[in-house]
Amino acid sequence: MLEVNVARRTPAVAPMKAASHVRVEPIGPEGRLSFRAKESALAGQSEVAGFRVDGAMNSRTVSGDRAALRLGPDEWLFTCPAADLEEVAEAISTTMDNRAFSLVDVSHRDVSFLVEGEHADFVINAGAPIDLSLRSFPVGAATRTILAKSDIVLTRLAEDSFKVTCWRSFATYVHGFLVEAAKDFA
Amino acid sequence: MLLIRCPYCGERPEVEFHCGGEAHIARPETPTETSDADWAGFLYYRTNPRGVHAERWVHNHGCGRWFNALRDTVSDRFVTTYEMGTPRPEAGSDVTRA
Amino acid sequence: MNQPFRLAAGGRVDRSRPLTVTFNGRKLSGYRGDTIASMLLASGSHLAGRSFKYHRPRGILSHGSDEPSALLSVDWRADRGPGYRDPNNRATVVEAREGLVAKTQNHWPSLETDVGAVNDLLSPIFVAGFYYKTFMWPRKFWDKVYEPVIRRAAGLGEAPEVPDSDRYANRHAHCDVLVVGAGPAGLSAALAASADGSKRVILADEGFELGGSLLNDATSTIEGKPAMAWVEETLAALDARENVVVLPRTTVFGYYNHNHVAMVERVADHRDAAPESLARERLWQVRAGEVILAAGSHERPLVFENNDRPGIMLADSVRAFINRYAVLPGKEIVVATSGASAYRAALDAKAAGMGVTLVDIRLEQDCGAELADARAAGITVKTGHTVIKSLGTKRVTGLVVAPLGNGGQIGDKTTLACDCVGMSGGWTPSVHLFSQSRGKLAFDAELDAFLPGQSAQAERSAGACHGVYDLAAVIADGAKAGGGSVTVEATPSYTGFQPVRVLPTDADPSRVKAFIDFQNDVTAKDIKLAVREGFQSIEHVKRYTTTGMATDQGKTSNMNALGLVAGTLGRELPAVGTTTFRPPYTPVTFGALVGPARDDLFDPVRKTAIDPWAEKNGAVFEPVGLWRRARYFPKDGEDMRAAVARETKAVRTSVGIFDASTLGKIEIVGPDAAEFMNRIYTNAWTKLKPGRCRYGLMLREDGFVYDDGVVARLAEDRFHVTTTTGGAPRVLAHMEDYLQTEWPDLDVFLTSITEQWAVIALQGPNARKLLEPFVTDVDFSDDVFPHMSVTSGFVCGVPCRLFRVSFTGEQGFEINVPADYAESVWKTLYEAGQKYDIVPYGTETMHVLRCEVGFIIVGQETDGTATPDDLGLSGLVSKVKPDFVGKRSLTRPDMVASGRKQLVGLLTKNSDEVLDEGAQIVDDPAQPIPMKMLGHVTSSYASSNCGRSIAMAMLADGRSRIGETVWVTTPQGFTEATISNAVFYDVKGETADA
């Protein structure tokens, strides 16, 4: 094999600065796994290889540097440091051995942004039609929804801090949309 | 824009959903033994009622789940939503015709 | 300076902040808190526009958003350059700001001298239904006369000529209670609804000051204090509550399903120093638990001859200009009324120093306390009088009135000299939003009004829009709607009026212009004519006469029109009904509706990981759905045909590199994966070994081809499915639908991996030689890794899924790498490929190559009505599987009948001629029209490898007609072509169906 120097390049766009106190920043690579299993296969267990699977629908449960986003009744998005991906995938497969499940690496499929600062919720609501009041979408909530013309996975990390994840080919659009919306809070 | 109660996610705006037409149209168990007329009925014939209608919806920009809904086609009011595979609820006969 | 009609003191304008605006080139002076209308009146002028049809001089009718006449073109930021002007702004609601440039509309050459006014003299031809009657004949007049001339003369205002330079924002919001309108009812409702702090309340009002009708009220008291003191206290209380959002300058314009409400907030237009980044307007899309409508009411004009002269306005507007803006609308006013409320205007005008005469159509005994109050103030009141007509041209100079006898006969006429008229024909509750919510209106004869009846949504009306007019009652009604209860002491309001449609007159009705709808120049006689000509439905009358259309949507004219139609038909008003109220309530800019969805944010442009390289290397792109894909890579000024000829040649002689990343990819995992595949695809999958690929065909339940693609079995329980680029989302949705709704018992899961894996295709005889050195862990020998197989390994040190597949007929590989690494891997292969003269190629070359070897593209050869057999793909349909989606439909009678269109090739007689895709095919070009069309061309290219043009077509019974001649339409006529097999190039290498 030839020795090749391979560079990793996310589509997370050239930095765009908006004169705004709401920051919109791309988040670097991370390990992302789509995990699917029916309730019967999980047999009541609360975690799989360090990922909590007993969280409520549309919530994010964090254990250490691993997070499990429950996006559907039988669907989770697991995130972990990029370097841990292989090890994590193997651990999950070992734990789930002999049971029906699906584990698919989507680390390169998705790109994430951090939207942070006072009125970050308004910036998201420029394109997302869901209720982001703390009552309806508390810290720790996570769901798939829409941002204008793109699907996103939205997570509330703190009252004024959100993580927006989209497919990589939508990243330029989503980034541009958020930066544009943030201009309202210059 | 309608507000639709996904049985898994709660109330969400219509743009997150897609309607899949009339519900409770059972695919024949053994299509090859179905007559041409019955198969055509399964493929193409729907009731299109004025009033309460059982419909399939999918929360495709949310949890991705299909579910059924009873919706009044006159008022657009959702009587109820319920999980796939459960029978059509009795509710709905009391819906006011607008 | 030049504000002769400004009162020395009073009003709500801020005299410490003087300003000037430009109005038709001259300067108007005023203050913060003024509108352009109040500034114009302060200057002593009423002339604010020309009417739509007759070009009659028009003044200012009202003081709010219901203004039909005073429409202005406003350049909001003339200092910033073009792109900040829009038409049809109502002068009565344009908040004055230093530097605004406003122009009146509908006149040439000037407002004072308008040649279009000749229409007023020609009015006998501009009767009701003018458009319908005129445009019917003669046909040839359409292009030469009607279209250019009438279209230029018609329409309101001028559309902006350059793109809008402003930015517009959008926000989705949620609340428990949305209160529409911040008058006494709305304020009271908001106060009650927010009292316990548990509900999120939004209070929106279209005005730039909150208070609604109380802004115009200098005399009423609430709890012993001036009404505006109550407003200020209430607003302070609301501001102090964290659960309340108060939005001035925010018009609720649409009420949709499930309490979804659209509003537009004017963010920047009123600001002196607005940063350019500030959005001009913001569209709010609010989902409210409950909506409280406190939208107030509209005063009705009186209908008499020449009731549209400048200087004639609504009585309550007289009050507004005097009390709120400290502007006298004239020196000598006649207040003409059919009800009590206008007496307040008369009293306020008197108190402000105007000469006042009151003319009331009601008889002495039908009047209330207002009559004595007016007389006590020294106002002459003529009860039992009608208005015959007004005098004057560009400004009213007098009003001719006459007493009405017992039998309705007209008595001796008197002319009352005046420079201003305040008229009041009663009140119409603003039920627009209620009606938009699909609530049922109910007619109240006592109030002569349609009121909110049965609700269709979680909504309540309060105050004047609910038919409640007395101030104390309005406040109580608001509190009740807000879920509370309050009783206040307030000055009793003058309420009650006598409905009157057209004032009695002795003039010949057919010669009188008494306007019902000022904006559309619809007169009482137009409405009567429409009824006479057989229009009985109010919806038809509206369309025929245009009454109630355009920017004001008939806010002032609606009830007069309905009443007149009912009277002419001899029916009760409720039997006539009302027209449908549609959004928007007031005009909304396109900018607000579009929001940020323009330019780069109009649509997502999906780009692959390799796109930056393609751009740097001169690719010409084409959109494929939302994707942008490299179409070809021209060298040295090549056109597409030359570039494609070079690229296609290179692939067949050496090697080409192609970005196939946009192909849809789905990972299908689970113990039942093979069973699921068996049911979804026409092919059989059980026997496909891990490590092997198969071309899969998918049908809809109706038997027509839905999608196709190469499917790889990675493991017993894991498939990597590819779909067409455009089909990716719908194929996944189709699969999920069956999985969840028909076969929920199957243990299988679907995950989209389209964007996880970027795909680099290497195609051509040198593909393997180029690739092999970069790959580890893969044995390339033909028996281990033959055509149509898949393996995992590493390319350039990056994990990959390596497919040996071909969409060109040549030896080929599709290298799937995690997308972040794709550009790097591509560059490495491209550089190494230089020794093979590697050529990057795009979608156009890909299309030609696949056509040469007879591969179809679903969506190009197919149109949703092609069966596998139509496409010559019967071999892909399993005969043994008991069932799969679409199987049963394949034996329906129409699916096996003769005459179906089948895929064939077409070879033009002139081998250079490239047919048009979509061109129709006939047997005999000499046959009479309409010809019998036998099919159409689906794909057509110049093929350098074949040395001629090639085409695919779907042709009736095509396969049995090979060798025969048909004729194909071209822009020049017909051209001859021979039917052939749909394979044009004989490859010696790989074959797809191995």
mmCIF file of C-alpha atoms in Angstrom, chain C residues 436-679:
data_model
loop_
_atom_site.group_PDB
_atom_site.id
_atom_site.type_symbol
_atom_site.label_atom_id
_atom_site.label_comp_id
_atom_site.label_asym_id
_atom_site.label_seq_id
_atom_site.Cartn_x
_atom_site.Cartn_y
_atom_site.Cartn_z
ATOM 1 C CA GLN C 436 -61.049 33.613 9.027
ATOM 2 C CA SER C 437 -61.051 31.250 11.992
ATOM 3 C CA ARG C 438 -64.084 29.641 10.319
ATOM 4 C CA GLY C 439 -66.416 30.811 13.058
ATOM 5 C CA LYS C 440 -70.021 31.361 12.018
ATOM 6 C CA LEU C 441 -71.323 34.903 11.887
ATOM 7 C CA ALA C 442 -74.740 35.733 13.254
ATOM 8 C CA PHE C 443 -76.696 38.798 12.216
ATOM 9 C CA ASP C 444 -77.849 41.095 14.990
ATOM 10 C CA ALA C 445 -80.701 43.266 13.722
ATOM 11 C CA GLU C 446 -80.573 45.633 16.659
ATOM 12 C CA LEU C 447 -76.926 46.453 16.056
ATOM 13 C CA ASP C 448 -77.368 46.088 12.275
ATOM 14 C CA ALA C 449 -74.234 43.989 12.232
ATOM 15 C CA PHE C 450 -72.795 40.537 11.780
ATOM 16 C CA LEU C 451 -71.385 39.395 15.104
ATOM 17 C CA PRO C 452 -69.272 36.402 16.051
ATOM 18 C CA GLY C 453 -71.569 33.427 16.476
ATOM 19 C CA GLN C 454 -70.500 29.843 16.901
ATOM 20 C CA SER C 455 -66.737 29.444 17.281
ATOM 21 C CA ALA C 456 -64.770 26.895 15.293
ATOM 22 C CA GLN C 457 -61.579 27.261 17.318
ATOM 23 C CA ALA C 458 -60.465 28.192 20.829
ATOM 24 C CA GLU C 459 -61.222 31.865 20.407
ATOM 25 C CA ARG C 460 -63.304 34.598 21.991
ATOM 26 C CA SER C 461 -64.203 38.080 20.873
ATOM 27 C CA ALA C 462 -64.422 41.070 23.164
ATOM 28 C CA GLY C 463 -65.384 44.715 22.901
ATOM 29 C CA ALA C 464 -66.546 46.459 19.761
ATOM 30 C CA CYS C 465 -65.774 43.496 17.473
ATOM 31 C CA HIS C 466 -68.147 41.600 19.760
ATOM 32 C CA GLY C 467 -70.859 44.216 19.390
ATOM 33 C CA VAL C 468 -70.160 45.854 22.753
ATOM 34 C CA TYR C 469 -69.721 49.614 22.419
ATOM 35 C CA ASP C 470 -70.133 51.244 25.818
ATOM 36 C CA LEU C 471 -66.711 51.862 27.391
ATOM 37 C CA ALA C 472 -67.373 50.333 30.817
ATOM 38 C CA ALA C 473 -69.026 47.335 29.173
ATOM 39 C CA VAL C 474 -66.104 46.964 26.773
ATOM 40 C CA ILE C 475 -63.607 46.774 29.626
ATOM 41 C CA ALA C 476 -65.792 44.253 31.448
ATOM 42 C CA ASP C 477 -66.182 42.213 28.254
ATOM 43 C CA GLY C 478 -62.411 42.163 27.765
ATOM 44 C CA ALA C 479 -61.764 40.976 31.293
ATOM 45 C CA LYS C 480 -64.346 38.238 30.871
ATOM 46 C CA ALA C 481 -62.714 37.046 27.656
ATOM 47 C CA GLY C 482 -59.419 36.981 29.505
ATOM 48 C CA GLY C 483 -60.880 34.688 32.124
ATOM 49 C CA GLY C 484 -61.421 37.367 34.760
ATOM 50 C CA SER C 485 -64.063 39.722 35.921
ATOM 51 C CA VAL C 486 -63.930 43.472 36.444
ATOM 52 C CA THR C 487 -66.334 46.350 36.905
ATOM 53 C CA VAL C 488 -65.230 49.899 36.232
ATOM 54 C CA GLU C 489 -66.869 53.277 36.335
ATOM 55 C CA ALA C 490 -66.472 54.966 32.996
ATOM 56 C CA THR C 491 -68.028 57.810 31.066
ATOM 57 C CA PRO C 492 -71.097 56.421 29.321
ATOM 58 C CA SER C 493 -70.494 56.210 25.563
ATOM 59 C CA TYR C 494 -72.918 57.576 23.007
ATOM 60 C CA THR C 495 -74.131 54.412 21.313
ATOM 61 C CA GLY C 496 -76.824 53.362 18.892
ATOM 62 C CA PHE C 497 -77.529 54.319 15.308
ATOM 63 C CA GLN C 498 -80.206 54.042 12.712
ATOM 64 C CA PRO C 499 -79.119 51.845 9.801
ATOM 65 C CA VAL C 500 -79.305 53.661 6.507
ATOM 66 C CA ARG C 501 -77.917 52.330 3.210
ATOM 67 C CA VAL C 502 -78.271 55.256 0.849
ATOM 68 C CA LEU C 503 -79.452 58.613 2.124
ATOM 69 C CA PRO C 504 -82.812 59.639 0.731
ATOM 70 C CA THR C 505 -82.569 62.099 -2.137
ATOM 71 C CA ASP C 506 -84.773 63.500 -4.893
ATOM 72 C CA ALA C 507 -82.021 63.309 -7.503
ATOM 73 C CA ASP C 508 -82.186 60.849 -10.407
ATOM 74 C CA PRO C 509 -80.384 57.850 -8.932
ATOM 75 C CA SER C 510 -78.938 56.908 -12.331
ATOM 76 C CA ARG C 511 -77.081 60.229 -12.549
ATOM 77 C CA VAL C 512 -75.709 60.269 -9.036
ATOM 78 C CA LYS C 513 -72.296 59.123 -7.897
ATOM 79 C CA ALA C 514 -72.754 58.098 -4.303
ATOM 80 C CA PHE C 515 -69.828 55.936 -3.352
ATOM 81 C CA ILE C 516 -70.148 52.698 -1.455
ATOM 82 C CA ASP C 517 -66.603 51.470 -1.957
ATOM 83 C CA PHE C 518 -64.201 54.391 -2.203
ATOM 84 C CA GLN C 519 -61.209 52.302 -3.087
ATOM 85 C CA ASN C 520 -62.782 50.554 -6.052
ATOM 86 C CA ASP C 521 -64.962 53.480 -7.134
ATOM 87 C CA VAL C 522 -68.108 51.428 -6.711
ATOM 88 C CA THR C 523 -71.251 53.521 -6.428
ATOM 89 C CA ALA C 524 -74.700 52.711 -5.219
ATOM 90 C CA LYS C 525 -75.990 52.650 -8.778
ATOM 91 C CA ASP C 526 -73.291 50.106 -9.749
ATOM 92 C CA ILE C 527 -74.541 47.763 -7.075
ATOM 93 C CA LYS C 528 -78.129 48.245 -8.136
ATOM 94 C CA LEU C 529 -77.154 47.610 -11.756
ATOM 95 C CA ALA C 530 -75.410 44.383 -10.827
ATOM 96 C CA VAL C 531 -78.511 43.181 -9.036
ATOM 97 C CA ARG C 532 -80.674 44.218 -11.981
ATOM 98 C CA GLU C 533 -78.421 42.262 -14.323
ATOM 99 C CA GLY C 534 -79.154 39.141 -12.338
ATOM 100 C CA PHE C 535 -76.410 38.894 -9.766
ATOM 101 C CA GLN C 536 -78.024 37.803 -6.557
ATOM 102 C CA SER C 537 -75.262 36.095 -4.624
ATOM 103 C CA ILE C 538 -73.227 38.592 -2.681
ATOM 104 C CA GLU C 539 -70.044 36.774 -3.774
ATOM 105 C CA HIS C 540 -71.007 37.355 -7.391
ATOM 106 C CA VAL C 541 -71.903 40.993 -6.820
ATOM 107 C CA LYS C 542 -68.516 41.464 -5.220
ATOM 108 C CA ARG C 543 -66.663 40.047 -8.202
ATOM 109 C CA TYR C 544 -68.851 41.784 -10.768
ATOM 110 C CA THR C 545 -68.601 45.231 -9.221
ATOM 111 C CA THR C 546 -65.251 44.721 -7.424
ATOM 112 C CA THR C 547 -66.777 46.113 -4.241
ATOM 113 C CA GLY C 548 -64.893 45.040 -1.150
ATOM 114 C CA MET C 549 -61.724 44.131 -2.975
ATOM 115 C CA ALA C 550 -58.144 45.479 -2.870
ATOM 116 C CA THR C 551 -56.145 46.789 0.053
ATOM 117 C CA ASP C 552 -58.976 47.747 2.402
ATOM 118 C CA GLN C 553 -61.018 44.603 1.695
ATOM 119 C CA GLY C 554 -64.218 46.549 2.130
ATOM 120 C CA LYS C 555 -63.708 47.416 5.778
ATOM 121 C CA THR C 556 -65.677 50.637 5.472
ATOM 122 C CA SER C 557 -67.950 49.593 2.601
ATOM 123 C CA ASN C 558 -68.991 46.072 3.459
ATOM 124 C CA MET C 559 -72.216 46.674 5.366
ATOM 125 C CA ASN C 560 -73.428 49.447 3.087
ATOM 126 C CA ALA C 561 -72.952 47.162 0.091
ATOM 127 C CA LEU C 562 -74.659 44.210 1.738
ATOM 128 C CA GLY C 563 -77.505 46.340 2.930
ATOM 129 C CA LEU C 564 -78.027 47.840 -0.497
ATOM 130 C CA VAL C 565 -78.015 44.440 -2.192
ATOM 131 C CA ALA C 566 -80.494 43.136 0.359
ATOM 132 C CA GLY C 567 -82.695 46.190 -0.078
ATOM 133 C CA THR C 568 -82.602 45.987 -3.876
ATOM 134 C CA LEU C 569 -83.428 42.290 -3.799
ATOM 135 C CA GLY C 570 -86.123 42.903 -1.199
ATOM 136 C CA ARG C 571 -84.567 40.402 1.176
ATOM 137 C CA GLU C 572 -83.531 40.460 4.772
ATOM 138 C CA LEU C 573 -79.843 41.124 5.269
ATOM 139 C CA PRO C 574 -79.007 37.750 6.825
ATOM 140 C CA ALA C 575 -80.531 36.044 3.790
ATOM 141 C CA VAL C 576 -78.024 37.804 1.571
ATOM 142 C CA GLY C 577 -75.178 36.809 3.871
ATOM 143 C CA THR C 578 -71.713 38.209 3.703
ATOM 144 C CA THR C 579 -68.674 37.657 1.539
ATOM 145 C CA THR C 580 -65.887 35.459 2.810
ATOM 146 C CA PHE C 581 -63.224 37.265 4.777
ATOM 147 C CA ARG C 582 -59.822 36.126 3.662
ATOM 148 C CA PRO C 583 -56.336 36.827 4.881
ATOM 149 C CA PRO C 584 -54.511 39.126 4.885
ATOM 150 C CA TYR C 585 -56.459 41.562 7.043
ATOM 151 C CA THR C 586 -54.304 44.393 5.734
ATOM 152 C CA PRO C 587 -51.685 44.239 2.968
ATOM 153 C CA VAL C 588 -48.525 42.339 3.818
ATOM 154 C CA THR C 589 -45.241 42.837 2.009
ATOM 155 C CA PHE C 590 -43.882 39.946 0.003
ATOM 156 C CA GLY C 591 -40.667 40.520 1.921
ATOM 157 C CA ALA C 592 -42.318 39.582 5.192
ATOM 158 C CA LEU C 593 -43.796 36.428 3.713
ATOM 159 C CA VAL C 594 -40.531 35.404 2.072
ATOM 160 C CA GLY C 595 -38.420 36.245 5.117
ATOM 161 C CA PRO C 596 -34.874 34.957 4.905
ATOM 162 C CA ALA C 597 -35.742 32.502 2.100
ATOM 163 C CA ARG C 598 -33.988 34.360 -0.688
ATOM 164 C CA ASP C 599 -30.621 34.267 -2.449
ATOM 165 C CA ASP C 600 -28.383 31.666 -0.778
ATOM 166 C CA LEU C 601 -31.113 30.765 1.686
ATOM 167 C CA PHE C 602 -33.852 30.287 -0.885
ATOM 168 C CA ASP C 603 -33.247 26.552 -0.942
ATOM 169 C CA PRO C 604 -30.479 24.410 0.456
ATOM 170 C CA VAL C 605 -27.920 23.703 -2.268
ATOM 171 C CA ARG C 606 -26.611 20.279 -1.358
ATOM 172 C CA LYS C 607 -22.983 19.792 -2.261
ATOM 173 C CA THR C 608 -20.923 16.644 -2.048
ATOM 174 C CA ALA C 609 -17.621 16.329 -0.231
ATOM 175 C CA ILE C 610 -15.873 16.444 -3.602
ATOM 176 C CA ASP C 611 -17.697 19.537 -4.808
ATOM 177 C CA PRO C 612 -14.906 21.955 -3.780
ATOM 178 C CA TRP C 613 -12.477 20.060 -6.016
ATOM 179 C CA ALA C 614 -14.927 20.069 -8.909
ATOM 180 C CA GLU C 615 -15.435 23.783 -8.538
ATOM 181 C CA LYS C 616 -11.701 24.425 -8.489
ATOM 182 C CA ASN C 617 -11.303 22.293 -11.597
ATOM 183 C CA GLY C 618 -13.781 24.143 -13.731
ATOM 184 C CA ALA C 619 -16.806 21.887 -13.531
ATOM 185 C CA VAL C 620 -20.058 23.080 -15.034
ATOM 186 C CA PHE C 621 -22.767 22.164 -12.546
ATOM 187 C CA GLU C 622 -26.389 21.182 -12.879
ATOM 188 C CA PRO C 623 -29.065 20.929 -10.224
ATOM 189 C CA VAL C 624 -30.365 17.426 -9.528
ATOM 190 C CA GLY C 625 -33.118 17.878 -6.994
ATOM 191 C CA LEU C 626 -31.526 19.943 -4.251
ATOM 192 C CA TRP C 627 -28.088 18.633 -5.155
ATOM 193 C CA ARG C 628 -25.710 20.434 -7.377
ATOM 194 C CA ARG C 629 -23.674 17.969 -9.424
ATOM 195 C CA ALA C 630 -20.754 18.410 -11.771
ATOM 196 C CA ARG C 631 -22.199 17.980 -15.270
ATOM 197 C CA TYR C 632 -18.970 18.099 -17.281
ATOM 198 C CA PHE C 633 -15.451 19.469 -17.000
ATOM 199 C CA PRO C 634 -14.778 21.617 -20.092
ATOM 200 C CA LYS C 635 -11.190 22.187 -21.202
ATOM 201 C CA ASP C 636 -9.967 25.126 -23.238
ATOM 202 C CA GLY C 637 -13.320 26.597 -24.149
ATOM 203 C CA GLU C 638 -15.015 23.315 -25.028
ATOM 204 C CA ASP C 639 -18.774 23.307 -25.219
ATOM 205 C CA MET C 640 -20.737 20.543 -23.553
ATOM 206 C CA ARG C 641 -20.857 18.322 -26.598
ATOM 207 C CA ALA C 642 -17.098 18.515 -27.109
ATOM 208 C CA ALA C 643 -16.331 17.982 -23.435
ATOM 209 C CA VAL C 644 -18.666 15.014 -23.221
ATOM 210 C CA ALA C 645 -17.209 13.486 -26.395
ATOM 211 C CA ARG C 646 -13.742 13.686 -24.867
ATOM 212 C CA GLU C 647 -14.837 12.419 -21.452
ATOM 213 C CA THR C 648 -16.821 9.452 -22.822
ATOM 214 C CA LYS C 649 -13.939 8.436 -25.049
ATOM 215 C CA ALA C 650 -11.471 8.567 -22.160
ATOM 216 C CA VAL C 651 -13.574 6.265 -19.998
ATOM 217 C CA ARG C 652 -13.729 3.628 -22.729
ATOM 218 C CA THR C 653 -10.047 3.826 -23.552
ATOM 219 C CA SER C 654 -8.366 4.425 -20.194
ATOM 220 C CA VAL C 655 -10.028 5.593 -16.990
ATOM 221 C CA GLY C 656 -12.426 8.233 -15.763
ATOM 222 C CA ILE C 657 -13.194 9.410 -12.245
ATOM 223 C CA PHE C 658 -16.748 10.381 -11.235
ATOM 224 C CA ASP C 659 -18.379 11.677 -8.085
ATOM 225 C CA ALA C 660 -21.329 9.375 -7.389
ATOM 226 C CA SER C 661 -21.809 10.545 -3.801
ATOM 227 C CA THR C 662 -25.373 11.720 -4.320
ATOM 228 C CA LEU C 663 -26.669 8.186 -4.911
ATOM 229 C CA GLY C 664 -29.107 7.350 -2.147
ATOM 230 C CA LYS C 665 -27.807 4.765 0.309
ATOM 231 C CA ILE C 666 -29.702 2.882 2.950
ATOM 232 C CA GLU C 667 -28.284 0.410 5.427
ATOM 233 C CA ILE C 668 -30.755 -2.368 6.114
ATOM 234 C CA VAL C 669 -29.888 -4.326 9.248
ATOM 235 C CA GLY C 670 -31.508 -7.060 11.271
ATOM 236 C CA PRO C 671 -32.163 -10.784 11.346
ATOM 237 C CA ASP C 672 -35.092 -10.346 8.941
ATOM 238 C CA ALA C 673 -33.190 -8.129 6.494
ATOM 239 C CA ALA C 674 -33.221 -10.656 3.633
ATOM 240 C CA GLU C 675 -36.920 -11.363 4.116
ATOM 241 C CA PHE C 676 -37.641 -7.635 4.058
ATOM 242 C CA MET C 677 -35.628 -7.273 0.849
ATOM 243 C CA ASN C 678 -37.570 -10.145 -0.692
ATOM 244 C CA ARG C 679 -40.827 -8.363 -0.020
#
